[in-house]
PDB file of C-alpha atoms in Angstrom:
ATOM      1  CA  MET L  40     131.972 112.528 119.877  1.00 43.00           C
ATOM      2  CA  ARG L  41     130.990 116.103 120.700  1.00 41.00           C
ATOM      3  CA  LYS L  42     127.933 115.866 118.396  1.00 38.00           C
ATOM      4  CA  LEU L  43     126.860 112.657 120.120  1.00 37.00           C
ATOM      5  CA  PHE L  44     127.138 114.346 123.532  1.00 36.00           C
ATOM      6  CA  ILE L  45     124.992 117.283 122.353  1.00 37.00           C
ATOM      7  CA  LEU L  46     122.371 114.887 120.953  1.00 34.00           C
ATOM      8  CA  VAL L  47     122.194 112.947 124.225  1.00 35.00           C
ATOM      9  CA  CYS L  48     121.762 116.192 126.213  1.00 38.00           C
ATOM     10  CA  PHE L  49     119.010 117.357 123.856  1.00 34.00           C
ATOM     11  CA  LEU L  50     117.086 114.098 124.118  1.00 33.00           C
ATOM     12  CA  SER L  51     117.441 114.046 127.910  1.00 38.00           C
ATOM     13  CA  ALA L  52     116.059 117.585 128.183  1.00 39.00           C
ATOM     14  CA  ALA L  53     113.151 116.699 125.913  1.00 38.00           C
ATOM     15  CA  LEU L  54     112.272 113.674 128.023  1.00 37.00           C
ATOM     16  CA  LEU L  55     112.389 115.716 131.225  1.00 41.00           C
ATOM     17  CA  ALA L  56     110.136 118.408 129.748  1.00 44.00           C
ATOM     18  CA  THR L  57     107.537 115.966 128.370  1.00 47.00           C
ATOM     19  CA  PRO L  58     105.055 114.362 130.775  1.00 52.00           C
ATOM     20  CA  VAL L  59     104.890 110.608 130.287  1.00 51.00           C
ATOM     21  CA  VAL L  60     102.739 107.693 131.437  1.00 55.00           C
ATOM     22  CA  ASN L  61     104.811 105.439 133.685  1.00 53.00           C
ATOM     23  CA  ALA L  62     104.408 102.564 136.108  1.00 50.00           C
ATOM     24  CA  ALA L  63     103.488 104.947 138.921  1.00 60.00           C
ATOM     25  CA  GLY L  64     100.419 106.101 136.976  1.00 81.00           C
ATOM     26  CA  MET L  65      99.617 109.010 134.705  1.00 95.00           C
ATOM     27  CA  LYS L  66      99.626 112.358 136.484  1.00 97.00           C
ATOM     28  CA  VAL L  67      96.326 114.187 136.043  1.00 98.00           C
ATOM     29  CA  ALA L  68      95.724 117.718 137.327  1.00 97.00           C
ATOM     30  CA  THR L  69      92.223 119.056 138.007  1.00 97.00           C
ATOM     31  CA  LEU L  70      90.827 122.575 138.165  1.00 96.00           C
ATOM     32  CA  HIS L  71      87.725 121.695 140.174  1.00 96.00           C
ATOM     33  CA  PRO L  72      87.130 119.385 143.199  1.00 95.00           C
ATOM     34  CA  LEU L  73      84.355 117.463 141.447  1.00 97.00           C
ATOM     35  CA  LEU L  74      86.769 116.700 138.610  1.00 97.00           C
ATOM     36  CA  THR L  75      89.216 115.397 141.216  1.00 97.00           C
ATOM     37  CA  ASP L  76      86.508 113.032 142.446  1.00 97.00           C
ATOM     38  CA  LEU L  77      85.690 112.000 138.864  1.00 98.00           C
ATOM     39  CA  ALA L  78      89.335 111.412 137.912  1.00 98.00           C
ATOM     40  CA  GLN L  79      89.914 109.241 140.956  1.00 98.00           C
ATOM     41  CA  ARG L  80      86.821 107.153 140.260  1.00 98.00           C
ATOM     42  CA  VAL L  81      87.511 106.647 136.550  1.00 98.00           C
ATOM     43  CA  GLY L  82      91.305 106.556 136.702  1.00 98.00           C
ATOM     44  CA  GLY L  83      91.658 104.515 139.861  1.00 97.00           C
ATOM     45  CA  GLU L  84      95.133 103.184 140.564  1.00 97.00           C
ATOM     46  CA  HIS L  85      96.291 104.089 137.057  1.00 98.00           C
ATOM     47  CA  VAL L  86      96.345 107.849 137.686  1.00 98.00           C
ATOM     48  CA  GLU L  87      97.899 110.222 140.185  1.00 97.00           C
ATOM     49  CA  VAL L  88      95.537 113.164 140.708  1.00 97.00           C
ATOM     50  CA  VAL L  89      96.649 116.655 141.717  1.00 96.00           C
ATOM     51  CA  SER L  90      93.866 119.120 142.603  1.00 95.00           C
ATOM     52  CA  LEU L  91      94.451 122.873 142.288  1.00 95.00           C
ATOM     53  CA  LEU L  92      91.123 124.273 143.505  1.00 89.00           C
ATOM     54  CA  ARG L  93      90.657 123.591 147.205  1.00 83.00           C
ATOM     55  CA  ALA L  94      87.339 122.581 148.765  1.00 80.00           C
ATOM     56  CA  GLY L  95      85.248 125.596 149.774  1.00 78.00           C
ATOM     57  CA  ALA L  96      86.876 127.941 147.245  1.00 82.00           C
ATOM     58  CA  ASP L  97      84.977 129.908 144.592  1.00 82.00           C
ATOM     59  CA  PRO L  98      85.687 128.535 141.084  1.00 86.00           C
ATOM     60  CA  HIS L  99      84.389 131.775 139.548  1.00 81.00           C
ATOM     61  CA  GLU L 100      87.240 133.691 141.176  1.00 82.00           C
ATOM     62  CA  PHE L 101      90.050 131.111 141.079  1.00 88.00           C
ATOM     63  CA  ASP L 102      93.162 131.906 139.053  1.00 87.00           C
ATOM     64  CA  PRO L 103      96.186 129.548 139.168  1.00 89.00           C
ATOM     65  CA  SER L 104      99.267 131.021 140.816  1.00 89.00           C
ATOM     66  CA  PRO L 105     102.854 130.458 139.637  1.00 89.00           C
ATOM     67  CA  GLY L 106     103.113 127.881 142.421  1.00 91.00           C
ATOM     68  CA  ASP L 107     100.061 126.067 141.031  1.00 90.00           C
ATOM     69  CA  LEU L 108     101.613 125.994 137.573  1.00 88.00           C
ATOM     70  CA  ALA L 109     104.800 124.533 139.027  1.00 91.00           C
ATOM     71  CA  ARG L 110     102.813 121.720 140.696  1.00 92.00           C
ATOM     72  CA  ILE L 111     101.293 120.581 137.392  1.00 93.00           C
ATOM     73  CA  ARG L 112     104.401 120.960 135.235  1.00 92.00           C
ATOM     74  CA  ASP L 113     104.677 117.178 134.848  1.00 93.00           C
ATOM     75  CA  ALA L 114     100.940 116.455 134.547  1.00 96.00           C
ATOM     76  CA  ARG L 115     100.091 114.687 131.292  1.00 97.00           C
ATOM     77  CA  LEU L 116      96.461 115.786 131.351  1.00 98.00           C
ATOM     78  CA  ILE L 117      94.745 118.804 132.931  1.00 97.00           C
ATOM     79  CA  LEU L 118      90.993 118.541 133.511  1.00 98.00           C
ATOM     80  CA  ALA L 119      88.915 121.710 133.223  1.00 97.00           C
ATOM     81  CA  SER L 120      85.178 121.971 133.816  1.00 96.00           C
ATOM     82  CA  GLY L 121      84.677 123.982 130.620  1.00 95.00           C
ATOM     83  CA  LYS L 122      81.656 125.967 129.449  1.00 94.00           C
ATOM     84  CA  GLU L 123      83.615 129.197 130.070  1.00 90.00           C
ATOM     85  CA  LEU L 124      83.925 128.603 133.830  1.00 92.00           C
ATOM     86  CA  GLU L 125      87.722 128.844 133.776  1.00 93.00           C
ATOM     87  CA  THR L 126      88.273 132.227 132.168  1.00 91.00           C
ATOM     88  CA  TYR L 127      92.039 131.817 132.650  1.00 92.00           C
ATOM     89  CA  LEU L 128      92.337 128.815 130.296  1.00 93.00           C
ATOM     90  CA  PRO L 129      93.972 130.744 127.416  1.00 92.00           C
ATOM     91  CA  ARG L 130      96.764 131.879 129.745  1.00 91.00           C
ATOM     92  CA  LEU L 131      97.100 128.399 131.189  1.00 92.00           C
ATOM     93  CA  LYS L 132      97.398 126.894 127.707  1.00 91.00           C
ATOM     94  CA  SER L 133     100.228 129.274 126.864  1.00 90.00           C
ATOM     95  CA  ASN L 134     102.192 127.895 129.847  1.00 86.00           C
ATOM     96  CA  LEU L 135     101.849 124.207 128.988  1.00 89.00           C
ATOM     97  CA  GLN L 136     104.922 122.020 128.608  1.00 85.00           C
ATOM     98  CA  GLY L 137     105.457 119.775 125.609  1.00 87.00           C
ATOM     99  CA  GLY L 138     103.019 116.851 125.627  1.00 91.00           C
ATOM    100  CA  GLN L 139     100.583 118.388 128.116  1.00 95.00           C
ATOM    101  CA  GLU L 140      96.915 118.693 127.167  1.00 96.00           C
ATOM    102  CA  ILE L 141      93.829 120.349 128.647  1.00 97.00           C
ATOM    103  CA  PHE L 142      90.597 118.378 128.489  1.00 98.00           C
ATOM    104  CA  GLU L 143      87.413 120.405 129.019  1.00 98.00           C
ATOM    105  CA  VAL L 144      85.127 117.750 130.460  1.00 98.00           C
ATOM    106  CA  GLY L 145      81.943 119.792 129.995  1.00 96.00           C
ATOM    107  CA  ARG L 146      82.587 120.724 126.362  1.00 95.00           C
ATOM    108  CA  ASN L 147      80.580 117.834 124.907  1.00 95.00           C
ATOM    109  CA  ILE L 148      77.858 117.843 127.543  1.00 97.00           C
ATOM    110  CA  PRO L 149      74.613 119.535 126.376  1.00 95.00           C
ATOM    111  CA  SER L 150      74.482 123.139 127.578  1.00 94.00           C
ATOM    112  CA  LEU L 151      71.832 125.292 129.150  1.00 92.00           C
ATOM    113  CA  ARG L 152      71.992 129.066 128.938  1.00 85.00           C
ATOM    114  CA  ILE L 153      71.438 131.505 131.760  1.00 76.00           C
ATOM    115  CA  GLU L 154      68.134 133.216 131.053  1.00 65.00           C
ATOM    116  CA  HIS L 155      66.244 136.022 132.709  1.00 52.00           C
ATOM    117  CA  GLY L 156      63.382 135.026 134.949  1.00 49.00           C
ATOM    118  CA  PRO L 157      61.271 136.868 137.503  1.00 43.00           C
ATOM    119  CA  LEU L 158      64.338 136.671 139.766  1.00 43.00           C
ATOM    120  CA  TYR L 159      67.774 136.479 138.225  1.00 42.00           C
ATOM    121  CA  VAL L 160      71.482 136.735 138.720  1.00 40.00           C
ATOM    122  CA  CYS L 161      74.529 134.516 138.308  1.00 39.00           C
ATOM    123  CA  CYS L 162      77.803 136.330 138.653  1.00 44.00           C
ATOM    124  CA  PRO L 163      79.635 139.148 136.844  1.00 40.00           C
ATOM    125  CA  VAL L 164      81.367 136.713 134.474  1.00 41.00           C
ATOM    126  CA  HIS L 165      78.371 134.561 133.535  1.00 44.00           C
ATOM    127  CA  ALA L 166      75.611 136.930 132.547  1.00 47.00           C
ATOM    128  CA  HIS L 167      72.257 136.597 130.778  1.00 48.00           C
ATOM    129  CA  GLY L 168      72.525 134.507 127.619  1.00 59.00           C
ATOM    130  CA  SER L 169      75.900 132.968 128.430  1.00 73.00           C
ATOM    131  CA  LEU L 170      76.511 129.260 128.934  1.00 84.00           C
ATOM    132  CA  ASP L 171      75.514 127.954 132.331  1.00 89.00           C
ATOM    133  CA  PRO L 172      78.789 126.384 133.514  1.00 92.00           C
ATOM    134  CA  HIS L 173      77.294 124.421 136.437  1.00 93.00           C
ATOM    135  CA  TRP L 174      76.697 121.224 134.423  1.00 96.00           C
ATOM    136  CA  TRP L 175      77.735 119.002 137.369  1.00 96.00           C
ATOM    137  CA  HIS L 176      74.360 119.475 139.129  1.00 97.00           C
ATOM    138  CA  SER L 177      72.889 116.800 136.841  1.00 98.00           C
ATOM    139  CA  VAL L 178      73.471 113.119 137.579  1.00 98.00           C
ATOM    140  CA  SER L 179      73.040 112.283 133.892  1.00 98.00           C
ATOM    141  CA  ASN L 180      75.679 114.853 133.002  1.00 98.00           C
ATOM    142  CA  MET L 181      78.149 113.319 135.448  1.00 98.00           C
ATOM    143  CA  GLN L 182      77.532 109.892 133.936  1.00 98.00           C
ATOM    144  CA  ARG L 183      78.308 111.328 130.523  1.00 98.00           C
ATOM    145  CA  ALA L 184      81.405 113.034 131.941  1.00 98.00           C
ATOM    146  CA  ALA L 185      82.630 109.660 133.239  1.00 98.00           C
ATOM    147  CA  ARG L 186      82.307 108.125 129.769  1.00 98.00           C
ATOM    148  CA  LEU L 187      84.077 111.074 128.138  1.00 98.00           C
ATOM    149  CA  LEU L 188      86.925 110.987 130.636  1.00 98.00           C
ATOM    150  CA  ALA L 189      87.372 107.214 130.258  1.00 98.00           C
ATOM    151  CA  ARG L 190      87.678 107.685 126.502  1.00 98.00           C
ATOM    152  CA  GLU L 191      90.224 110.479 126.924  1.00 98.00           C
ATOM    153  CA  LEU L 192      92.342 108.564 129.444  1.00 98.00           C
ATOM    154  CA  GLY L 193      92.244 105.498 127.204  1.00 98.00           C
ATOM    155  CA  ARG L 194      93.396 107.537 124.226  1.00 97.00           C
ATOM    156  CA  ILE L 195      96.496 108.640 126.101  1.00 97.00           C
ATOM    157  CA  ASP L 196      97.114 105.445 128.064  1.00 97.00           C
ATOM    158  CA  GLY L 197      96.007 102.689 125.708  1.00 97.00           C
ATOM    159  CA  ALA L 198      97.408  99.930 127.911  1.00 97.00           C
ATOM    160  CA  ASN L 199      94.736 100.666 130.531  1.00 97.00           C
ATOM    161  CA  LYS L 200      91.888 101.633 128.187  1.00 97.00           C
ATOM    162  CA  ASP L 201      89.647  98.716 129.214  1.00 98.00           C
ATOM    163  CA  ALA L 202      90.194  99.456 132.900  1.00 98.00           C
ATOM    164  CA  TYR L 203      89.102 103.082 132.465  1.00 98.00           C
ATOM    165  CA  THR L 204      85.987 102.001 130.565  1.00 98.00           C
ATOM    166  CA  ALA L 205      85.080  99.433 133.212  1.00 98.00           C
ATOM    167  CA  LYS L 206      85.503 101.928 136.053  1.00 98.00           C
ATOM    168  CA  ALA L 207      83.364 104.519 134.244  1.00 98.00           C
ATOM    169  CA  GLN L 208      80.622 101.929 133.716  1.00 98.00           C
ATOM    170  CA  ALA L 209      80.723 100.878 137.359  1.00 98.00           C
ATOM    171  CA  TYR L 210      80.528 104.494 138.482  1.00 98.00           C
ATOM    172  CA  SER L 211      77.610 105.116 136.126  1.00 98.00           C
ATOM    173  CA  ARG L 212      75.693 102.234 137.699  1.00 98.00           C
ATOM    174  CA  GLN L 213      76.370 103.730 141.106  1.00 98.00           C
ATOM    175  CA  LEU L 214      75.005 107.057 139.886  1.00 98.00           C
ATOM    176  CA  ASP L 215      71.845 105.326 138.621  1.00 98.00           C
ATOM    177  CA  GLY L 216      71.162 104.463 142.243  1.00 98.00           C
ATOM    178  CA  LEU L 217      71.903 108.022 143.341  1.00 98.00           C
ATOM    179  CA  ARG L 218      69.418 109.445 140.814  1.00 98.00           C
ATOM    180  CA  ASP L 219      66.741 106.950 141.895  1.00 98.00           C
ATOM    181  CA  TRP L 220      67.294 107.980 145.522  1.00 98.00           C
ATOM    182  CA  ALA L 221      67.093 111.686 144.653  1.00 98.00           C
ATOM    183  CA  ARG L 222      63.853 111.260 142.706  1.00 98.00           C
ATOM    184  CA  SER L 223      62.315 109.254 145.530  1.00 98.00           C
ATOM    185  CA  GLU L 224      63.256 111.913 148.092  1.00 98.00           C
ATOM    186  CA  LEU L 225      62.153 114.853 145.940  1.00 98.00           C
ATOM    187  CA  ALA L 226      58.781 113.193 145.329  1.00 98.00           C
ATOM    188  CA  GLN L 227      57.892 114.428 148.817  1.00 98.00           C
ATOM    189  CA  VAL L 228      57.857 117.996 147.477  1.00 97.00           C
ATOM    190  CA  ALA L 229      54.576 119.016 145.832  1.00 95.00           C
ATOM    191  CA  ARG L 230      54.839 120.226 142.223  1.00 93.00           C
ATOM    192  CA  LYS L 231      53.526 123.668 143.155  1.00 92.00           C
ATOM    193  CA  ASP L 232      56.303 124.057 145.740  1.00 93.00           C
ATOM    194  CA  ARG L 233      59.160 123.141 143.418  1.00 93.00           C
ATOM    195  CA  ILE L 234      60.612 126.649 143.228  1.00 91.00           C
ATOM    196  CA  LEU L 235      64.282 126.787 144.112  1.00 90.00           C
ATOM    197  CA  VAL L 236      65.169 130.280 145.370  1.00 86.00           C
ATOM    198  CA  THR L 237      68.960 130.470 145.583  1.00 85.00           C
ATOM    199  CA  ALA L 238      71.764 133.012 145.707  1.00 78.00           C
ATOM    200  CA  HIS L 239      72.858 132.754 142.076  1.00 77.00           C
ATOM    201  CA  ALA L 240      71.934 130.941 138.878  1.00 81.00           C
ATOM    202  CA  ALA L 241      73.747 127.694 139.596  1.00 88.00           C
ATOM    203  CA  PHE L 242      70.940 125.133 139.712  1.00 92.00           C
ATOM    204  CA  GLY L 243      69.563 125.178 136.180  1.00 91.00           C
ATOM    205  CA  TYR L 244      70.753 121.651 135.371  1.00 95.00           C
ATOM    206  CA  PHE L 245      69.450 120.325 138.691  1.00 96.00           C
ATOM    207  CA  CYS L 246      66.052 121.934 138.087  1.00 95.00           C
ATOM    208  CA  ASP L 247      65.945 120.610 134.522  1.00 95.00           C
ATOM    209  CA  GLU L 248      66.642 117.043 135.668  1.00 97.00           C
ATOM    210  CA  PHE L 249      64.358 116.966 138.703  1.00 97.00           C
ATOM    211  CA  GLY L 250      61.432 119.176 137.675  1.00 96.00           C
ATOM    212  CA  PHE L 251      62.024 122.407 139.618  1.00 94.00           C
ATOM    213  CA  ARG L 252      61.886 126.088 138.701  1.00 90.00           C
ATOM    214  CA  SER L 253      65.050 128.049 139.337  1.00 86.00           C
ATOM    215  CA  ALA L 254      64.698 131.479 140.960  1.00 80.00           C
ATOM    216  CA  PRO L 255      68.108 132.988 141.760  1.00 78.00           C
ATOM    217  CA  VAL L 256      67.937 136.183 143.820  1.00 73.00           C
ATOM    218  CA  GLN L 257      70.329 139.091 143.352  1.00 63.00           C
ATOM    219  CA  GLY L 258      71.815 140.161 146.657  1.00 60.00           C
ATOM    220  CA  LEU L 259      71.982 136.833 148.473  1.00 59.00           C
ATOM    221  CA  ASN L 260      75.682 136.624 147.688  1.00 59.00           C
ATOM    222  CA  ALA L 261      77.952 138.232 150.254  1.00 55.00           C
ATOM    223  CA  GLU L 262      79.439 140.647 147.716  1.00 58.00           C
ATOM    224  CA  SER L 263      76.066 141.920 146.481  1.00 60.00           C
ATOM    225  CA  ASN L 264      73.992 144.740 147.973  1.00 66.00           C
ATOM    226  CA  PRO L 265      70.626 145.097 146.241  1.00 66.00           C
ATOM    227  CA  SER L 266      68.838 148.416 146.150  1.00 73.00           C
ATOM    228  CA  PRO L 267      65.701 148.899 148.277  1.00 79.00           C
ATOM    229  CA  ALA L 268      63.612 148.939 145.083  1.00 77.00           C
ATOM    230  CA  TYR L 269      65.047 145.629 143.913  1.00 71.00           C
ATOM    231  CA  LEU L 270      64.584 144.095 147.344  1.00 75.00           C
ATOM    232  CA  ALA L 271      60.946 145.185 147.374  1.00 81.00           C
ATOM    233  CA  GLU L 272      60.404 143.698 143.915  1.00 78.00           C
ATOM    234  CA  THR L 273      62.018 140.421 144.954  1.00 77.00           C
ATOM    235  CA  ILE L 274      59.858 140.187 148.066  1.00 84.00           C
ATOM    236  CA  GLY L 275      56.797 140.735 145.882  1.00 84.00           C
ATOM    237  CA  VAL L 276      57.780 137.895 143.575  1.00 79.00           C
ATOM    238  CA  ILE L 277      58.346 135.570 146.543  1.00 86.00           C
ATOM    239  CA  ARG L 278      54.887 136.411 147.891  1.00 87.00           C
ATOM    240  CA  ASP L 279      53.169 136.098 144.508  1.00 85.00           C
ATOM    241  CA  ASN L 280      54.682 132.663 143.921  1.00 84.00           C
ATOM    242  CA  ASN L 281      54.004 131.411 147.461  1.00 88.00           C
ATOM    243  CA  VAL L 282      57.651 130.485 147.848  1.00 91.00           C
ATOM    244  CA  LYS L 283      58.107 128.305 150.936  1.00 92.00           C
ATOM    245  CA  ALA L 284      61.854 128.671 151.504  1.00 93.00           C
ATOM    246  CA  ILE L 285      64.962 130.580 150.489  1.00 90.00           C
ATOM    247  CA  PHE L 286      68.215 128.671 150.199  1.00 90.00           C
ATOM    248  CA  PRO L 287      71.447 130.473 151.017  1.00 87.00           C
ATOM    249  CA  GLU L 288      74.733 129.241 149.636  1.00 82.00           C
ATOM    250  CA  GLN L 289      78.176 128.912 151.139  1.00 69.00           C
ATOM    251  CA  SER L 290      78.736 132.696 151.071  1.00 61.00           C
ATOM    252  CA  ALA L 291      75.260 134.081 151.619  1.00 62.00           C
ATOM    253  CA  ASN L 292      74.528 137.666 152.620  1.00 65.00           C
ATOM    254  CA  PRO L 293      72.804 137.334 156.036  1.00 66.00           C
ATOM    255  CA  ARG L 294      71.371 140.878 156.000  1.00 74.00           C
ATOM    256  CA  VAL L 295      69.462 140.288 152.770  1.00 76.00           C
ATOM    257  CA  LEU L 296      68.221 136.923 153.991  1.00 75.00           C
ATOM    258  CA  GLU L 297      67.035 138.440 157.263  1.00 77.00           C
ATOM    259  CA  SER L 298      65.158 141.182 155.383  1.00 80.00           C
ATOM    260  CA  MET L 299      63.372 138.679 153.146  1.00 82.00           C
ATOM    261  CA  VAL L 300      62.463 136.378 156.014  1.00 84.00           C
ATOM    262  CA  ARG L 301      61.190 139.305 158.098  1.00 86.00           C
ATOM    263  CA  GLU L 302      59.056 140.725 155.277  1.00 87.00           C
ATOM    264  CA  THR L 303      57.657 137.475 153.882  1.00 89.00           C
ATOM    265  CA  GLY L 304      57.766 134.945 156.684  1.00 90.00           C
ATOM    266  CA  VAL L 305      59.459 132.527 154.288  1.00 91.00           C
ATOM    267  CA  LYS L 306      61.712 129.862 155.821  1.00 91.00           C
ATOM    268  CA  THR L 307      65.474 129.809 155.461  1.00 91.00           C
ATOM    269  CA  GLY L 308      66.637 126.433 154.208  1.00 92.00           C
ATOM    270  CA  LYS L 309      70.003 124.892 154.913  1.00 93.00           C
ATOM    271  CA  PRO L 310      72.788 126.336 152.720  1.00 91.00           C
ATOM    272  CA  LEU L 311      73.125 124.590 149.366  1.00 94.00           C
ATOM    273  CA  ILE L 312      76.402 123.720 147.682  1.00 93.00           C
ATOM    274  CA  ALA L 313      76.162 125.681 144.444  1.00 90.00           C
ATOM    275  CA  ASP L 314      79.629 125.615 142.913  1.00 90.00           C
ATOM    276  CA  GLY L 315      80.579 122.018 143.684  1.00 91.00           C
ATOM    277  CA  THR L 316      83.218 122.910 146.263  1.00 90.00           C
ATOM    278  CA  GLY L 317      81.703 121.336 149.349  1.00 91.00           C
ATOM    279  CA  THR L 318      83.746 120.157 152.294  1.00 90.00           C
ATOM    280  CA  GLY L 319      83.792 116.968 154.353  1.00 91.00           C
ATOM    281  CA  SER L 320      81.199 114.389 153.355  1.00 90.00           C
ATOM    282  CA  ALA L 321      79.757 116.853 150.802  1.00 94.00           C
ATOM    283  CA  GLY L 322      83.105 117.161 149.024  1.00 93.00           C
ATOM    284  CA  THR L 323      82.329 114.492 146.409  1.00 97.00           C
ATOM    285  CA  PHE L 324      79.701 114.577 143.669  1.00 98.00           C
ATOM    286  CA  GLU L 325      77.491 112.058 145.453  1.00 98.00           C
ATOM    287  CA  GLY L 326      77.965 113.867 148.754  1.00 97.00           C
ATOM    288  CA  MET L 327      76.969 117.192 147.170  1.00 97.00           C
ATOM    289  CA  ILE L 328      73.820 115.752 145.586  1.00 98.00           C
ATOM    290  CA  ARG L 329      72.762 114.056 148.819  1.00 98.00           C
ATOM    291  CA  HIS L 330      73.394 117.230 150.818  1.00 97.00           C
ATOM    292  CA  ASN L 331      71.424 119.447 148.435  1.00 97.00           C
ATOM    293  CA  VAL L 332      68.511 117.055 147.959  1.00 98.00           C
ATOM    294  CA  SER L 333      68.169 116.510 151.715  1.00 98.00           C
ATOM    295  CA  ALA L 334      68.232 120.281 152.374  1.00 97.00           C
ATOM    296  CA  ILE L 335      65.621 120.947 149.675  1.00 98.00           C
ATOM    297  CA  VAL L 336      63.261 118.213 150.880  1.00 98.00           C
ATOM    298  CA  GLU L 337      63.564 119.286 154.508  1.00 98.00           C
ATOM    299  CA  ALA L 338      62.550 122.860 153.655  1.00 96.00           C
ATOM    300  CA  LEU L 339      59.912 122.273 150.956  1.00 96.00           C
ATOM    301  CA  LYS L 340      58.089 119.020 151.751  1.00 92.00           C
TER     302      LYS L 340
END
């Protein structure tokens, strides 16, 4: 009798420690707001989504707190962006409960690498030659991400596999329309003016998909203070390339922007959403793309 009691206690503890798929939906945790949007669109009513990274935060600096880890203790699946964006993943993996898995959505999406150009910088973590982690700036990449996530959800929750596939296909068709809209809008910008001067190297995938040149400028980020020599060199490059506008980001350095505008007469475009953590109507993938495309066209057409 005592052995039976011990066995029952052991099995009960194991069940409590292991995330399961139940009638209320599979619990999915996300490490990026755009993955929250993706999980909701592909998972629908079959998943419960918990987002750890708040809108407006910097994913390059985010590190889950003990409270965050407690919130996802019963999540069956944890979605990471991948491509070395989440440098804390090894530590997170060591804290997983039995049955939990991390799915790096960007792992099987073709990568670009951050390369030197006439103007260059990304961030201290993602330097020259490293993977560009900002894969979500491509509509085609997000369509691929939807297919990959549907396959992963279906693997875990086979009963709803067809539903996940159908939702991913419907979302992909919606994104076809978004890409058509973006191309139509961006056609107003002359080829010679398709130079995207931004605060850090976040728009490589966008430029690759829509035919722009990326020119990230060191010092536009709030934490950066370029030397006078570097600032002079940057101003020279802007003049030589007849750049029409500079685009700040959510945390732009106003002093550097003011210096460049004063010296070159270049326009300041509306701030772009670089790291996919927009707020309000720009908090979804479609909202981010529409915001960025509209800001680019307004400044460069």
